[in-house]
Each structure stands twice: as structure tokens, then as C-alpha cells.
Tab-separated table of C-alpha atoms in Angstrom:
chain	number	residue	atom	x	y	z
I	1	MET	CA	-7.704	26.407	10.814
I	2	THR	CA	-6.197	23.313	9.168
I	3	LEU	CA	-4.976	22.811	5.636
I	4	ASP	CA	-7.554	22.295	2.943
I	5	PRO	CA	-7.422	18.928	1.109
I	6	SER	CA	-5.948	20.408	-2.084
I	7	ARG	CA	-3.017	21.896	-0.133
I	8	GLN	CA	-2.528	18.548	1.629
I	9	GLN	CA	-2.330	16.801	-1.759
I	10	GLU	CA	0.109	19.422	-3.020
I	11	LEU	CA	2.395	18.870	-0.025
I	12	MET	CA	2.097	15.111	-0.457
I	13	ARG	CA	3.178	15.337	-4.109
I	14	SER	CA	6.013	17.747	-3.449
I	15	LEU	CA	7.442	16.257	-0.247
I	16	PHE	CA	6.707	12.515	-0.157
I	17	HIS	CA	9.829	11.330	-2.000
I	18	GLU	CA	12.095	13.718	-0.115
I	19	VAL	CA	10.752	12.631	3.294
I	20	GLN	CA	10.944	8.964	2.250
I	21	PHE	CA	14.529	9.378	1.014
I	22	ASP	CA	15.695	11.284	4.095
I	23	THR	CA	14.062	8.697	6.368
I	24	PHE	CA	15.791	5.941	4.384
I	25	GLU	CA	19.116	7.721	4.771
I	26	ALA	CA	18.709	7.926	8.528
I	27	TYR	CA	17.434	4.327	8.813
I	28	ASP	CA	18.994	2.590	5.806
I	29	ASP	CA	18.146	-0.845	7.163
I	30	PRO	CA	15.765	-2.620	4.752
I	31	ARG	CA	14.009	-4.256	7.679
I	32	CYS	CA	12.598	-0.768	8.289
I	33	ASN	CA	9.522	-0.293	6.098
I	34	VAL	CA	10.359	3.281	5.126
I	35	LYS	CA	7.489	3.572	2.652
I	36	ARG	CA	4.912	2.590	5.290
I	37	ILE	CA	6.542	4.870	7.854
I	38	THR	CA	6.512	7.805	5.431
I	39	GLN	CA	2.858	7.200	4.580
I	40	GLU	CA	1.998	7.058	8.283
I	41	ALA	CA	3.905	10.298	8.926
I	42	PHE	CA	1.869	12.056	6.235
I	43	THR	CA	-1.388	10.558	7.538
I	44	ARG	CA	-0.663	11.780	11.062
I	45	THR	CA	0.871	15.140	10.217
I	46	LEU	CA	-0.975	16.690	7.257
I	47	PRO	CA	-4.391	16.989	8.966
I	48	ARG	CA	-2.744	18.800	11.886
I	49	LEU	CA	-0.828	21.392	9.898
I	50	PRO	CA	-2.144	24.930	10.128
I	51	ASP	CA	-3.491	26.706	7.087
I	52	GLY	CA	-0.759	28.685	5.364
I	53	VAL	CA	2.098	26.492	6.554
I	54	GLY	CA	5.209	26.804	4.417
I	55	VAL	CA	6.808	23.896	2.582
I	56	ARG	CA	9.932	23.981	4.770
I	57	GLU	CA	7.970	23.921	8.019
I	58	ALA	CA	5.730	21.133	6.670
I	59	TYR	CA	8.845	19.149	5.716
I	60	GLU	CA	10.343	19.599	9.193
I	61	ARG	CA	7.165	18.471	10.943
I	62	LEU	CA	6.809	15.493	8.608
I	63	MET	CA	10.430	14.508	9.227
I	64	ASP	CA	9.986	14.765	13.002
I	65	VAL	CA	7.090	12.306	12.876
I	66	SER	CA	8.783	10.048	10.326
I	67	MET	CA	11.978	9.854	12.375
I	68	GLN	CA	10.061	9.044	15.546
I	69	LEU	CA	8.138	6.288	13.755
I	70	ALA	CA	11.389	4.887	12.329
I	71	ALA	CA	13.049	4.944	15.759
I	72	ASP	CA	10.056	3.123	17.248
I	73	ASP	CA	10.229	0.579	14.411
I	74	LEU	CA	13.944	0.046	15.063
I	75	ALA	CA	13.287	-0.596	18.759
I	76	THR	CA	10.586	-3.128	17.860
I	77	ARG	CA	12.894	-4.915	15.401
I	78	GLN	CA	15.686	-5.108	17.963
I	79	ARG	CA	13.405	-6.976	20.367
I	80	ARG	CA	12.634	-9.631	17.735
I	81	CYS	CA	14.805	-12.599	17.007
I	82	GLY	CA	15.133	-14.553	13.794
I	83	PRO	CA	14.821	-13.402	10.194
I	84	CYS	CA	12.879	-10.236	9.452
I	85	GLU	CA	10.837	-9.080	6.508
I	86	VAL	CA	12.863	-6.978	4.076
I	87	HIS	CA	11.349	-3.896	2.427
I	88	LEU	CA	13.043	-2.683	-0.741
I	89	ILE	CA	11.810	0.548	-2.260
I	90	PRO	CA	12.591	0.416	-6.005
I	91	LEU	CA	15.885	2.223	-6.534
I	92	VAL	CA	14.515	4.304	-9.409
I	93	SER	CA	11.722	5.514	-7.127
I	94	LEU	CA	14.027	6.050	-4.148
I	95	TYR	CA	16.664	8.026	-6.049
I	96	GLY	CA	14.488	9.287	-8.899
I	97	PHE	CA	13.895	12.784	-7.578
I	98	ARG	CA	17.668	13.208	-7.144
I	99	PHE	CA	18.724	12.283	-10.683
I	100	CYS	CA	19.078	15.939	-11.580
I	101	GLU	CA	21.745	16.114	-8.812
I	102	VAL	CA	23.636	12.954	-9.798
I	103	ASP	CA	24.657	11.459	-13.121
I	104	ASP	CA	21.500	10.285	-14.893
I	105	GLU	CA	23.420	7.456	-16.643
I	106	PHE	CA	22.755	5.272	-13.592
I	107	ARG	CA	18.942	5.375	-13.951
I	108	PRO	CA	18.699	2.480	-16.463
I	109	TRP	CA	21.168	0.421	-14.432
I	110	LEU	CA	19.176	0.987	-11.240
I	111	GLY	CA	16.099	-0.081	-13.198
I	112	GLN	CA	17.872	-3.339	-14.030
I	113	VAL	CA	18.615	-3.893	-10.341
I	114	ASP	CA	14.907	-3.311	-9.610
I	115	ARG	CA	14.041	-5.999	-12.191
I	116	LEU	CA	16.173	-8.723	-10.595
I	117	PRO	CA	14.248	-11.641	-9.067
I	118	GLN	CA	13.264	-10.774	-5.497
I	119	SER	CA	15.804	-12.938	-3.650
I	120	GLU	CA	18.678	-11.809	-5.887
I	121	ARG	CA	17.557	-8.187	-5.605
I	122	ALA	CA	17.461	-8.397	-1.801
I	123	VAL	CA	20.951	-9.898	-1.549
I	124	TYR	CA	22.416	-7.536	-4.157
I	125	ARG	CA	20.895	-4.441	-2.548
I	126	LEU	CA	21.992	-5.361	0.970
I	127	ILE	CA	25.562	-6.126	-0.049
I	128	ALA	CA	26.220	-3.772	-2.981
I	129	SER	CA	23.976	-0.844	-2.151
I	130	LEU	CA	24.120	-0.794	1.650
I	131	GLY	CA	27.579	-2.300	2.064
I	132	TRP	CA	26.453	-5.106	4.355
I	133	THR	CA	28.657	-8.158	4.808
I	134	ASN	CA	27.641	-11.513	3.427
I	135	ALA	CA	27.292	-12.806	7.007
I	136	ARG	CA	24.946	-9.997	8.113
I	137	THR	CA	22.898	-10.368	4.930
I	138	ALA	CA	22.551	-14.124	5.488
I	139	GLU	CA	21.521	-13.567	9.115
I	140	VAL	CA	18.856	-10.988	8.288
I	141	LEU	CA	17.444	-13.095	5.463
I	142	GLY	CA	17.544	-16.246	7.569
I	143	ARG	CA	19.735	-18.095	5.060
I	144	SER	CA	23.246	-19.481	4.865
I	145	GLU	CA	26.252	-17.451	3.775
I	146	GLY	CA	26.684	-19.870	0.869
I	147	TRP	CA	23.147	-19.132	-0.284
I	148	THR	CA	23.715	-15.361	-0.208
I	149	SER	CA	27.076	-15.711	-2.004
I	150	LYS	CA	25.417	-17.763	-4.723
I	151	LEU	CA	22.608	-15.226	-5.168
I	152	MET	CA	25.041	-12.295	-5.200
I	153	LYS	CA	27.051	-13.958	-7.950
I	154	ARG	CA	23.868	-14.740	-9.891
I	155	ALA	CA	22.612	-11.146	-9.508
I	156	ARG	CA	25.902	-9.710	-10.773
I	157	HIS	CA	25.765	-12.107	-13.729
I	158	HIS	CA	22.162	-11.127	-14.578
I	159	LEU	CA	23.031	-7.440	-14.374
I	160	ALA	CA	26.079	-7.847	-16.610
I	161	ASP	CA	23.959	-9.781	-19.128
I	162	ALA	CA	21.490	-6.856	-19.114
I	163	GLY	CA	24.277	-4.433	-20.066
I	164	VAL	CA	24.990	-3.041	-16.602
I	165	SER	CA	28.594	-2.217	-15.840
I	166	VAL	CA	28.428	-3.759	-12.362
I	167	GLU	CA	31.778	-2.352	-11.226
I	168	GLU	CA	30.980	1.149	-12.468
I	169	LEU	CA	27.562	1.028	-10.790
I	170	GLN	CA	29.241	-0.038	-7.556
I	171	THR	CA	32.055	2.502	-7.528
I	172	GLY	CA	30.272	5.342	-9.315
I	173	PHE	CA	26.926	5.187	-7.554
I	174	PHE	CA	26.522	2.818	-4.585
I	175	ASP	CA	29.907	3.552	-2.992
I	176	VAL	CA	29.397	7.295	-3.509
I	177	GLU	CA	25.925	7.144	-1.931
I	178	THR	CA	27.221	5.073	1.000
I	179	GLU	CA	30.004	7.579	1.672
I	180	ARG	CA	27.586	10.506	1.375
I	181	ARG	CA	25.258	8.868	3.944
I	182	LYS	CA	28.205	8.267	6.295
I	183	GLU	CA	29.344	11.879	6.000
I	184	LYS	CA	25.812	13.131	6.564
I	185	ALA	CA	25.493	10.909	9.667
I	186	CYS	CA	28.746	12.319	11.066
I	187	LEU	CA	27.426	15.863	10.685
I	188	MET	CA	24.303	15.093	12.698
């Protein structure tokens, strides 16, 4: 017997952000559409779960499917050449469920990053949040290094004007998250 629709909705509400975040951590390349992959994992997995499945087992099955979809997506992207579409989950949404674990002072600053114009947000997130080089960012976005440098400078200026301590956000949040992802990857 499969899960009833109300239990499926309950699991969706309780696990979606965690599965999305953990998939992002494993495939933190913004060319990977983690939101779409997570939605597809839920669409494929929830109807097949047995009635009475526990939250932990549901999470593990969802992650198995999500990771396979992300790996398939990575293989597809590697066969393509030229600039790719970039998918940026809003930072407040991506990290929101974890704010009880980390310092909540960063929430308004992450909101300001989410409000940057799209091109500035993409450059800022790739360089500041993911630690990409200017050259790699330019290549992925199909632009020049000068263009990405200009947008990075503009993004930092806009954030500072909005009251964001750009250096503190970098060292206190993005660098910490990058190191945590690296450590987690080494453990796997």
C-alpha cells in the first residue's frame, strides 16, 4: 500500500528544503537546477513510498533519487559547450531552514544579495558564495573577465549601500559555508 496524499504533502513540507539543500551541497554548481531536480525527485519517489514509511527512510530514498538526477544533469552539462543557464535559488530560501543553526544576523544580508539585479547577483553568488574564480565565472556566463569584475564591484557597492557589511558576510557566512561543504565532501 502506498502513502496517502496527506502523508505525501506532509513529507513534502518537512523534507523539501533539506533535500534541496543537501543536493545543492553535493552539486553546488549553479548550472545544476537543484530546485527542478528536487521537485523531480519528490514526484518520482513519493508515490512509490510504502504506507507507514518513516521520515528518515523517506529522506534517504528522496536523496538517492535526487543525487542520481543531479549526477545525470552533471553528465549532460559536461557534454555541452558554451555558456550554460544559471539557476540561483534565493539564499534566504536555500539557507532559511538552517538559520536556527547559524547566526540569524545574516538573514537580512542574504535577502539583500537576493535583491541584487540578476546579472550582479549571478556574478556575486558565483564568486563570493561559491568561491569561483573570476575566469571560471566569466566562462560559465559566457562573458569577459572584465565584465564579471565590473559586475562584482557593482554588486559589492550595492550591498554596502544597502547596509550589508560585505566583508563580514564573506568571512562570517560564505567562507564558513564553503569550508563546511569542503569538510563534508572529504568525509564522504
